[in-house]
mmCIF file of C-alpha atoms and ligand atoms in Angstrom:
data_model
loop_
_atom_site.group_PDB
_atom_site.id
_atom_site.type_symbol
_atom_site.label_atom_id
_atom_site.label_comp_id
_atom_site.label_asym_id
_atom_site.label_seq_id
_atom_site.Cartn_x
_atom_site.Cartn_y
_atom_site.Cartn_z
ATOM 1 C CA MET A 13 0.000 0.000 0.000
ATOM 2 C CA GLU A 14 1.243 3.433 -0.963
ATOM 3 C CA VAL A 15 1.189 5.959 1.865
ATOM 4 C CA ARG A 16 1.344 9.677 1.303
ATOM 5 C CA VAL A 17 1.965 12.168 4.069
ATOM 6 C CA ALA A 18 0.977 15.607 2.795
ATOM 7 C CA ASN A 19 2.033 18.809 4.576
ATOM 8 C CA VAL A 20 1.433 17.412 8.021
ATOM 9 C CA ARG A 21 1.878 19.515 11.125
ATOM 10 C CA LYS A 22 1.391 18.105 14.598
ATOM 11 C CA GLU A 23 1.294 20.233 17.719
ATOM 12 C CA PHE A 24 1.183 19.095 21.322
ATOM 13 C CA ASP A 25 -0.046 22.001 23.452
ATOM 14 C CA ARG A 26 1.072 24.313 20.643
ATOM 15 C CA PHE A 27 4.549 22.745 20.583
ATOM 16 C CA PRO A 28 5.185 21.655 16.996
ATOM 17 C CA ALA A 29 6.477 18.074 17.107
ATOM 18 C CA LEU A 30 6.175 17.987 13.298
ATOM 19 C CA ARG A 31 6.309 20.998 11.004
ATOM 20 C CA ASP A 32 5.037 20.656 7.462
ATOM 21 C CA VAL A 33 6.189 17.108 6.771
ATOM 22 C CA SER A 34 5.560 15.566 3.350
ATOM 23 C CA LEU A 35 6.624 12.060 2.401
ATOM 24 C CA ASP A 36 5.682 9.518 -0.268
ATOM 25 C CA ILE A 37 6.121 5.932 0.830
ATOM 26 C CA LYS A 38 6.084 3.504 -2.072
ATOM 27 C CA SER A 39 4.167 0.295 -2.013
ATOM 28 C CA GLY A 40 6.344 -2.567 -0.803
ATOM 29 C CA GLU A 41 9.280 -0.468 0.250
ATOM 30 C CA LEU A 42 11.118 -0.590 3.550
ATOM 31 C CA ILE A 43 11.703 2.977 4.605
ATOM 32 C CA ALA A 44 13.586 4.076 7.728
ATOM 33 C CA LEU A 45 12.872 7.221 9.752
ATOM 34 C CA LEU A 46 16.239 8.210 11.195
ATOM 35 C CA GLY A 47 16.953 11.113 13.502
ATOM 36 C CA PRO A 48 18.072 12.083 16.978
ATOM 37 C CA SER A 49 15.793 11.653 19.945
ATOM 38 C CA GLY A 50 12.950 14.172 19.869
ATOM 39 C CA SER A 51 13.112 14.768 16.104
ATOM 40 C CA GLY A 52 9.518 13.565 15.595
ATOM 41 C CA LYS A 53 9.982 9.994 14.336
ATOM 42 C CA THR A 54 7.509 8.360 16.711
ATOM 43 C CA THR A 55 5.001 11.153 16.179
ATOM 44 C CA LEU A 56 5.122 10.621 12.409
ATOM 45 C CA LEU A 57 4.696 6.872 12.868
ATOM 46 C CA ARG A 58 1.738 7.349 15.221
ATOM 47 C CA LEU A 59 0.110 9.709 12.738
ATOM 48 C CA ILE A 60 0.438 7.119 9.976
ATOM 49 C CA ALA A 61 -1.023 4.508 12.333
ATOM 50 C CA GLY A 62 -3.997 6.637 13.305
ATOM 51 C CA LEU A 63 -2.978 6.866 16.970
ATOM 52 C CA GLU A 64 -2.726 10.653 16.546
ATOM 53 C CA ARG A 65 -4.565 13.138 14.369
ATOM 54 C CA PRO A 66 -2.654 15.781 12.401
ATOM 55 C CA THR A 67 -3.091 19.404 13.446
ATOM 56 C CA ARG A 68 -2.843 20.239 9.754
ATOM 57 C CA GLY A 69 -2.309 18.258 6.583
ATOM 58 C CA LYS A 70 -3.460 14.843 5.404
ATOM 59 C CA ILE A 71 -2.459 11.220 5.249
ATOM 60 C CA PHE A 72 -3.442 9.100 2.282
ATOM 61 C CA PHE A 73 -3.502 5.312 2.020
ATOM 62 C CA GLY A 74 -3.441 4.848 -1.732
ATOM 63 C CA GLU A 75 -6.029 7.255 -3.127
ATOM 64 C CA GLU A 76 -8.042 7.246 0.061
ATOM 65 C CA ASP A 77 -7.820 10.080 2.584
ATOM 66 C CA ALA A 78 -7.147 8.148 5.790
ATOM 67 C CA SER A 79 -6.601 11.215 7.984
ATOM 68 C CA HIS A 80 -9.745 10.582 10.013
ATOM 69 C CA LYS A 81 -9.854 6.813 9.876
ATOM 70 C CA SER A 82 -9.332 4.770 13.026
ATOM 71 C CA ILE A 83 -6.385 2.488 13.545
ATOM 72 C CA GLN A 84 -8.620 -0.544 12.849
ATOM 73 C CA GLU A 85 -9.934 0.950 9.620
ATOM 74 C CA ARG A 86 -6.389 1.619 8.468
ATOM 75 C CA ASN A 87 -5.442 -1.970 9.262
ATOM 76 C CA VAL A 88 -1.846 -1.332 10.237
ATOM 77 C CA GLY A 89 0.533 -3.649 12.092
ATOM 78 C CA PHE A 90 2.705 -2.391 14.922
ATOM 79 C CA VAL A 91 5.849 -3.346 16.765
ATOM 80 C CA PHE A 92 7.266 -1.105 19.484
ATOM 81 C CA GLN A 93 10.452 -1.338 21.474
ATOM 82 C CA HIS A 94 8.520 -1.970 24.672
ATOM 83 C CA TYR A 95 5.229 -3.169 23.285
ATOM 84 C CA ALA A 96 5.131 -6.175 25.536
ATOM 85 C CA LEU A 97 3.413 -9.322 24.412
ATOM 86 C CA PHE A 98 0.431 -10.452 26.480
ATOM 87 C CA ARG A 99 2.155 -12.254 29.322
ATOM 88 C CA HIS A 100 -0.676 -14.605 30.163
ATOM 89 C CA MET A 101 -1.085 -15.770 26.560
ATOM 90 C CA THR A 102 0.943 -18.360 24.697
ATOM 91 C CA VAL A 103 2.979 -17.399 21.664
ATOM 92 C CA ALA A 104 0.290 -18.800 19.347
ATOM 93 C CA ASP A 105 -2.482 -16.876 21.115
ATOM 94 C CA ASN A 106 -0.439 -13.695 21.012
ATOM 95 C CA ILE A 107 -0.005 -14.032 17.265
ATOM 96 C CA GLY A 108 -3.661 -14.860 16.684
ATOM 97 C CA PHE A 109 -4.970 -12.111 18.945
ATOM 98 C CA GLY A 110 -5.603 -9.480 16.253
ATOM 99 C CA LEU A 111 -7.690 -11.956 14.257
ATOM 100 C CA LYS A 112 -9.577 -13.365 17.230
ATOM 101 C CA VAL A 113 -10.883 -9.950 18.325
ATOM 102 C CA ARG A 114 -12.335 -9.220 14.911
ATOM 103 C CA HIS A 115 -16.095 -9.047 14.576
ATOM 104 C CA GLY A 116 -18.436 -10.644 12.087
ATOM 105 C CA PRO A 117 -17.442 -12.194 8.801
ATOM 106 C CA THR A 118 -13.856 -10.837 8.804
ATOM 107 C CA ARG A 119 -13.067 -13.093 11.772
ATOM 108 C CA PRO A 120 -11.465 -16.349 10.695
ATOM 109 C CA SER A 121 -12.373 -19.663 12.351
ATOM 110 C CA ALA A 122 -10.355 -20.828 15.365
ATOM 111 C CA GLN A 123 -8.755 -23.477 13.182
ATOM 112 C CA GLU A 124 -7.806 -20.965 10.525
ATOM 113 C CA ILE A 125 -6.295 -18.655 13.175
ATOM 114 C CA ARG A 126 -4.191 -21.543 14.498
ATOM 115 C CA ARG A 127 -3.052 -22.391 10.995
ATOM 116 C CA ARG A 128 -2.069 -18.802 10.296
ATOM 117 C CA ALA A 129 -0.207 -18.480 13.606
ATOM 118 C CA SER A 130 1.823 -21.569 12.872
ATOM 119 C CA GLU A 131 2.603 -20.351 9.340
ATOM 120 C CA LEU A 132 3.843 -17.038 10.771
ATOM 121 C CA LEU A 133 5.918 -18.823 13.387
ATOM 122 C CA ASP A 134 7.617 -20.658 10.543
ATOM 123 C CA LEU A 135 8.256 -17.374 8.794
ATOM 124 C CA VAL A 136 9.873 -15.820 11.873
ATOM 125 C CA GLN A 137 11.810 -19.048 12.450
ATOM 126 C CA LEU A 138 10.278 -19.941 15.791
ATOM 127 C CA SER A 139 8.367 -23.094 14.848
ATOM 128 C CA GLY A 140 7.729 -25.359 17.788
ATOM 129 C CA LEU A 141 7.444 -22.520 20.300
ATOM 130 C CA GLU A 142 3.687 -21.954 19.959
ATOM 131 C CA LYS A 143 2.892 -23.148 23.482
ATOM 132 C CA ARG A 144 5.564 -21.106 25.225
ATOM 133 C CA TYR A 145 4.775 -18.003 27.255
ATOM 134 C CA PRO A 146 6.627 -14.710 26.638
ATOM 135 C CA ALA A 147 8.626 -15.091 29.868
ATOM 136 C CA GLN A 148 10.121 -18.275 28.406
ATOM 137 C CA LEU A 149 11.574 -16.436 25.400
ATOM 138 C CA SER A 150 14.702 -14.343 24.880
ATOM 139 C CA GLY A 151 14.345 -10.644 24.062
ATOM 140 C CA GLY A 152 15.090 -11.277 20.404
ATOM 141 C CA GLN A 153 12.537 -14.109 20.221
ATOM 142 C CA ARG A 154 9.895 -11.873 21.811
ATOM 143 C CA GLN A 155 10.398 -9.217 19.160
ATOM 144 C CA ARG A 156 10.091 -11.851 16.465
ATOM 145 C CA VAL A 157 6.789 -12.964 17.971
ATOM 146 C CA ALA A 158 5.727 -9.305 18.093
ATOM 147 C CA LEU A 159 6.479 -9.022 14.374
ATOM 148 C CA ALA A 160 4.525 -12.200 13.634
ATOM 149 C CA ARG A 161 1.604 -10.759 15.605
ATOM 150 C CA ALA A 162 1.783 -7.523 13.641
ATOM 151 C CA MET A 163 1.782 -9.411 10.345
ATOM 152 C CA ALA A 164 -1.072 -11.734 11.323
ATOM 153 C CA ILE A 165 -3.748 -9.197 10.457
ATOM 154 C CA GLU A 166 -2.323 -8.866 6.928
ATOM 155 C CA PRO A 167 -1.682 -5.187 7.514
ATOM 156 C CA ARG A 168 -1.637 -2.660 4.717
ATOM 157 C CA VAL A 169 1.381 -1.076 6.361
ATOM 158 C CA LEU A 170 3.818 -2.401 8.945
ATOM 159 C CA LEU A 171 5.043 0.184 11.469
ATOM 160 C CA LEU A 172 8.076 -0.615 13.587
ATOM 161 C CA ASP A 173 9.229 1.823 16.269
ATOM 162 C CA GLU A 174 12.781 0.992 17.378
ATOM 163 C CA PRO A 175 11.789 -2.674 17.582
ATOM 164 C CA PHE A 176 15.322 -3.818 18.401
ATOM 165 C CA GLY A 177 16.178 -0.848 20.617
ATOM 166 C CA ALA A 178 16.259 -2.809 23.854
ATOM 167 C CA LEU A 179 18.407 -5.669 22.547
ATOM 168 C CA ASP A 180 22.170 -5.967 22.680
ATOM 169 C CA ALA A 181 24.305 -5.095 19.667
ATOM 170 C CA GLN A 182 24.959 -8.623 18.444
ATOM 171 C CA VAL A 183 21.285 -9.653 18.504
ATOM 172 C CA ARG A 184 20.330 -6.354 16.890
ATOM 173 C CA ARG A 185 22.600 -7.025 13.950
ATOM 174 C CA GLU A 186 21.205 -10.524 13.497
ATOM 175 C CA LEU A 187 17.612 -9.333 13.664
ATOM 176 C CA ARG A 188 18.370 -6.551 11.202
ATOM 177 C CA ARG A 189 19.417 -9.064 8.527
ATOM 178 C CA TRP A 190 16.575 -11.333 9.463
ATOM 179 C CA LEU A 191 14.034 -8.486 9.100
ATOM 180 C CA ARG A 192 15.437 -7.582 5.694
ATOM 181 C CA GLU A 193 14.976 -11.202 4.572
ATOM 182 C CA ILE A 194 11.425 -11.333 5.903
ATOM 183 C CA HIS A 195 10.677 -8.099 4.102
ATOM 184 C CA ASP A 196 12.061 -9.448 0.851
ATOM 185 C CA THR A 197 9.828 -12.511 1.258
ATOM 186 C CA THR A 198 6.598 -10.799 2.297
ATOM 187 C CA GLY A 199 6.909 -7.400 0.622
ATOM 188 C CA HIS A 200 4.962 -5.477 3.264
ATOM 189 C CA THR A 201 5.157 -1.725 2.983
ATOM 190 C CA THR A 202 7.204 -1.042 6.098
ATOM 191 C CA VAL A 203 8.153 2.078 8.056
ATOM 192 C CA PHE A 204 11.009 1.458 10.471
ATOM 193 C CA VAL A 205 11.976 4.020 13.123
ATOM 194 C CA THR A 206 15.509 4.090 14.485
ATOM 195 C CA HIS A 207 18.066 6.506 15.867
ATOM 196 C CA ASP A 208 20.849 4.118 14.834
ATOM 197 C CA GLN A 209 22.270 5.200 11.487
ATOM 198 C CA GLU A 210 24.027 1.904 10.849
ATOM 199 C CA GLU A 211 20.713 0.116 11.245
ATOM 200 C CA ALA A 212 18.913 2.542 8.934
ATOM 201 C CA LEU A 213 21.575 2.586 6.228
ATOM 202 C CA GLU A 214 21.971 -1.182 6.181
ATOM 203 C CA LEU A 215 18.314 -2.122 6.364
ATOM 204 C CA ALA A 216 16.259 0.350 4.413
ATOM 205 C CA ASP A 217 15.542 0.927 0.729
ATOM 206 C CA ARG A 218 15.337 4.627 1.518
ATOM 207 C CA VAL A 219 16.232 6.621 4.589
ATOM 208 C CA VAL A 220 14.329 9.677 5.827
ATOM 209 C CA VAL A 221 16.602 11.880 7.931
ATOM 210 C CA MET A 222 14.660 13.950 10.458
ATOM 211 C CA SER A 223 15.626 16.810 12.737
ATOM 212 C CA GLN A 224 13.493 19.068 14.906
ATOM 213 C CA GLY A 225 10.185 18.034 13.415
ATOM 214 C CA ARG A 226 11.337 18.355 9.826
ATOM 215 C CA ILE A 227 12.508 16.030 7.097
ATOM 216 C CA GLU A 228 16.052 17.031 6.176
ATOM 217 C CA GLN A 229 16.647 14.554 3.374
ATOM 218 C CA VAL A 230 15.174 11.436 1.805
ATOM 219 C CA GLY A 231 17.347 9.056 -0.186
ATOM 220 C CA THR A 232 19.092 5.729 -0.515
ATOM 221 C CA ALA A 233 21.950 4.951 1.865
ATOM 222 C CA ASP A 234 24.429 5.991 -0.844
ATOM 223 C CA GLU A 235 22.654 9.278 -1.561
ATOM 224 C CA ILE A 236 22.419 10.192 2.102
ATOM 225 C CA TYR A 237 26.048 9.369 2.813
ATOM 226 C CA ASP A 238 27.653 10.655 -0.404
ATOM 227 C CA LYS A 239 25.434 13.651 -1.090
ATOM 228 C CA PRO A 240 24.231 15.092 2.185
ATOM 229 C CA ASN A 241 22.115 18.102 1.333
ATOM 230 C CA SER A 242 22.429 20.049 4.579
ATOM 231 C CA PRO A 243 24.978 20.707 7.318
ATOM 232 C CA PHE A 244 22.780 18.699 9.664
ATOM 233 C CA VAL A 245 22.831 15.578 7.485
ATOM 234 C CA TYR A 246 26.566 15.919 6.838
ATOM 235 C CA GLY A 247 27.203 16.071 10.560
ATOM 236 C CA PHE A 248 24.666 13.454 11.591
ATOM 237 C CA ILE A 249 25.448 10.692 9.087
ATOM 238 C CA GLY A 250 28.930 9.226 9.311
ATOM 239 C CA GLU A 251 31.957 11.136 10.509
ATOM 240 C CA SER A 252 32.702 14.639 9.376
ATOM 241 C CA SER A 253 34.797 17.671 10.085
ATOM 242 C CA SER A 254 33.661 21.215 9.469
ATOM 243 C CA VAL A 255 35.561 24.480 9.247
ATOM 244 C CA PRO A 256 34.357 28.056 8.829
ATOM 245 C CA VAL A 257 35.750 29.399 5.561
ATOM 246 C CA LYS A 258 35.318 32.220 3.117
ATOM 247 C CA VAL A 259 34.651 31.971 -0.609
ATOM 248 C CA GLU A 260 36.338 34.659 -2.654
ATOM 249 C CA ASP A 261 37.494 34.816 -6.287
ATOM 250 C CA GLY A 262 36.182 31.269 -6.763
ATOM 251 C CA GLN A 263 38.584 29.973 -4.106
ATOM 252 C CA VAL A 264 38.079 28.640 -0.600
ATOM 253 C CA TRP A 265 39.971 30.564 2.075
ATOM 254 C CA ILE A 266 40.740 29.941 5.711
ATOM 255 C CA ALA A 267 41.617 33.226 7.386
ATOM 256 C CA ASP A 268 43.784 34.983 4.804
ATOM 257 C CA ARG A 269 45.042 31.947 2.908
ATOM 258 C CA PRO A 270 43.541 30.019 0.006
ATOM 259 C CA ILE A 271 43.570 26.297 0.786
ATOM 260 C CA GLY A 272 43.822 24.930 -2.724
ATOM 261 C CA LEU A 273 40.143 24.205 -3.308
ATOM 262 C CA SER A 274 38.448 26.015 -6.115
ATOM 263 C CA ALA A 275 34.738 26.629 -5.963
ATOM 264 C CA PRO A 276 33.755 28.640 -8.996
ATOM 265 C CA GLN A 277 30.045 27.852 -8.550
ATOM 266 C CA ALA A 278 29.836 28.615 -4.856
ATOM 267 C CA GLN A 279 28.174 31.664 -3.421
ATOM 268 C CA GLU A 280 30.775 34.240 -2.354
ATOM 269 C CA GLY A 281 31.095 35.061 1.327
ATOM 270 C CA GLN A 282 31.178 33.170 4.619
ATOM 271 C CA ALA A 283 30.592 29.437 4.416
ATOM 272 C CA THR A 284 31.240 26.165 6.188
ATOM 273 C CA LEU A 285 33.445 23.532 4.605
ATOM 274 C CA PHE A 286 32.553 19.887 5.330
ATOM 275 C CA PHE A 287 34.612 16.783 4.602
ATOM 276 C CA ARG A 288 34.972 13.223 5.873
ATOM 277 C CA PRO A 289 38.105 12.434 7.932
ATOM 278 C CA HIS A 290 39.085 9.628 5.528
ATOM 279 C CA ASP A 291 38.564 11.722 2.379
ATOM 280 C CA VAL A 292 41.797 13.694 2.666
ATOM 281 C CA GLU A 293 45.233 13.659 1.068
ATOM 282 C CA LEU A 294 48.359 14.649 2.924
ATOM 283 C CA VAL A 295 50.557 17.207 1.218
ATOM 284 C CA ASP A 296 54.160 18.248 1.670
ATOM 285 C CA GLY A 297 54.813 21.868 2.378
ATOM 286 C CA CYS A 298 51.873 24.091 2.058
ATOM 287 C CA SER A 299 50.960 26.321 -0.742
ATOM 288 C CA GLY A 300 47.274 25.758 -0.802
ATOM 289 C CA CYS A 301 46.330 23.305 1.917
ATOM 290 C CA ILE A 302 44.985 23.110 5.440
ATOM 291 C CA ALA A 303 47.832 22.885 7.937
ATOM 292 C CA GLY A 304 47.566 22.282 11.639
ATOM 293 C CA THR A 305 49.259 21.232 14.829
ATOM 294 C CA VAL A 306 48.541 17.752 16.115
ATOM 295 C CA ALA A 307 46.421 18.210 19.226
ATOM 296 C CA ALA A 308 45.369 14.633 19.819
ATOM 297 C CA SER A 309 45.646 11.254 18.207
ATOM 298 C CA ARG A 310 43.726 8.105 18.872
ATOM 299 C CA ARG A 311 43.556 4.636 17.481
ATOM 300 C CA VAL A 312 40.218 3.738 15.858
ATOM 301 C CA ALA A 313 40.134 0.116 14.672
ATOM 302 C CA GLY A 314 42.484 -0.138 11.673
ATOM 303 C CA THR A 315 43.271 3.566 11.417
ATOM 304 C CA ARG A 316 44.487 6.514 13.426
ATOM 305 C CA ARG A 317 42.393 9.622 13.995
ATOM 306 C CA VAL A 318 44.401 12.765 14.304
ATOM 307 C CA GLU A 319 42.924 15.971 15.637
ATOM 308 C CA LEU A 320 44.540 19.043 14.194
ATOM 309 C CA GLU A 321 44.366 22.529 15.566
ATOM 310 C CA ILE A 322 44.201 24.898 12.629
ATOM 311 C CA GLY A 323 44.230 28.667 12.695
ATOM 312 C CA GLY A 324 44.244 30.702 15.842
ATOM 313 C CA GLU A 325 40.658 30.254 16.940
ATOM 314 C CA ARG A 326 41.087 26.827 18.548
ATOM 315 C CA GLN A 327 39.450 25.425 15.463
ATOM 316 C CA ARG A 328 39.912 21.660 15.304
ATOM 317 C CA VAL A 329 39.407 19.181 12.503
ATOM 318 C CA GLU A 330 39.853 15.451 12.439
ATOM 319 C CA ILE A 331 41.592 13.467 9.720
ATOM 320 C CA GLU A 332 42.287 9.786 9.352
ATOM 321 C CA LEU A 333 45.731 8.306 8.738
ATOM 322 C CA PRO A 334 46.951 4.765 8.227
ATOM 323 C CA VAL A 335 48.108 3.430 11.602
ATOM 324 C CA ASP A 336 51.787 3.342 10.685
ATOM 325 C CA HIS A 337 51.873 6.605 8.751
ATOM 326 C CA PRO A 338 54.894 8.718 9.742
ATOM 327 C CA ALA A 339 52.794 11.871 9.736
ATOM 328 C CA ALA A 340 51.134 10.645 12.901
ATOM 329 C CA GLN A 341 54.438 11.234 14.714
ATOM 330 C CA LYS A 342 54.853 14.756 13.397
ATOM 331 C CA SER A 343 53.687 17.789 15.260
ATOM 332 C CA ARG A 344 52.516 19.563 12.148
ATOM 333 C CA VAL A 345 50.446 18.056 9.343
ATOM 334 C CA ALA A 346 49.205 19.529 6.081
ATOM 335 C CA PHE A 347 46.368 18.084 4.032
ATOM 336 C CA ARG A 348 43.709 18.835 1.507
ATOM 337 C CA PRO A 349 40.190 17.343 1.449
ATOM 338 C CA ARG A 350 39.656 15.128 -1.589
ATOM 339 C CA ARG A 351 35.890 15.251 -1.403
ATOM 340 C CA TRP A 352 34.154 18.119 0.305
ATOM 341 C CA LYS A 353 31.127 20.360 0.298
ATOM 342 C CA LEU A 354 30.417 23.989 1.096
ATOM 343 C CA PHE A 355 27.299 25.311 2.732
ATOM 344 C CA PRO A 356 26.744 29.066 2.900
ATOM 345 C CA ALA A 357 26.915 30.338 6.491
ATOM 346 C CA ALA A 358 23.439 30.638 7.971
HETATM 347 P P1 ADP B 424 11.390 10.787 18.496
HETATM 348 O O1 ADP B 424 10.548 9.575 18.325
HETATM 349 O O2 ADP B 424 12.108 11.202 17.248
HETATM 350 O O3 ADP B 424 12.343 10.685 19.648
HETATM 351 P P2 ADP B 424 8.892 12.080 19.229
HETATM 352 O O4 ADP B 424 8.053 12.001 18.008
HETATM 353 O O5 ADP B 424 8.608 11.095 20.308
HETATM 354 O O6 ADP B 424 10.438 12.031 18.824
HETATM 355 O O7 ADP B 424 8.763 13.527 19.856
HETATM 356 C C1 ADP B 424 8.931 14.700 19.118
HETATM 357 C C2 ADP B 424 8.695 15.879 20.029
HETATM 358 O O8 ADP B 424 7.326 15.937 20.397
HETATM 359 C C3 ADP B 424 9.473 15.816 21.330
HETATM 360 O O9 ADP B 424 9.904 17.106 21.665
HETATM 361 C C4 ADP B 424 8.463 15.284 22.313
HETATM 362 O O10 ADP B 424 8.758 15.744 23.614
HETATM 363 C C5 ADP B 424 7.162 15.878 21.807
HETATM 364 N N1 ADP B 424 6.024 15.010 22.106
HETATM 365 C C6 ADP B 424 5.821 13.772 21.587
HETATM 366 N N2 ADP B 424 4.655 13.251 22.046
HETATM 367 C C7 ADP B 424 4.125 14.165 22.882
HETATM 368 C C8 ADP B 424 2.921 14.220 23.672
HETATM 369 N N3 ADP B 424 2.040 13.213 23.677
HETATM 370 N N4 ADP B 424 2.706 15.351 24.392
HETATM 371 C C9 ADP B 424 3.583 16.367 24.381
HETATM 372 N N5 ADP B 424 4.722 16.391 23.664
HETATM 373 C C10 ADP B 424 5.008 15.298 22.915
HETATM 374 MG MG1 MG B 425 10.615 7.723 19.366
#
């Protein structure tokens, strides 16, 4: 099911949790809402579910305006981080619950519900556990049951709010791959909320980066990482360094020196230069480069991160060097970003 969020604003006591958010979710895609805590991810998910009403704007399911439909009418499936299973019900009864509480002709027979529950248990790779109670499952198994329960109603959209948030890193990574496989098998239109960029970039077809109630950028993992369209996204996704600069005569300047980057298209005036610590080349001597004094150096996995103090204003940038690179022993290092981007100063 295609879902379209059109110019939605949501206020809580006049505080705007979402400001003019528009988003097209394609049928069958797995889309991740990624952003820091408080950026509005859960609010957007709850609006799509029908647990909240927009202050302004509309939400469409296909062609239909669903803005005022109830959660049942929308027929969405949910998994939350702490959405506990029913403790007094077996795994099979938990999964069948959404079907059992249906009224009239849409309610399948008890036998059919059992059959469907066992089919879903197969899908989430927990066959044989139908008679267990939630307390007899691991955290990861519980979330798999929660997903099976959400899928049991054959939802038009599957909404997952940090479903693996409470699990440890190893289990999270396993469940991430597992969820991707399930998605590829079932093809549910799925919205996945996370504040973990690795999870979002690895799992989703497209990532929606949110900040302060707004969508900053929507794109594939590659687009978001390689072509961040705002200072926020550049800083939030992956590692980055930023330096205040000036654009003059088509050149990038730090203080009164050009640093060897030409920017003929850029707007003249104050700007911020962004680059990734690993996207730099070291240079000898310095006519046109960024030079700095080594202020700190730390080992990060297979590389060394060197913090350089550049200019007089205690401005620091970080660059990455091979572990055994001689420059790491020097007190002064000069480099030039290989890939970089300028944003005009706000
Ligand atoms: P996220 O899921 O990205 O952490 P939320 O959508 O939960 O963010 O919250 C966005 C903002 O809206 C936050 O500032 C939060 O405090 C506020 N907010 C969310 N729900 C409510 C509510 N029911 N009442 C008041 N403020 C809320
Ligand atoms: Mg949240």
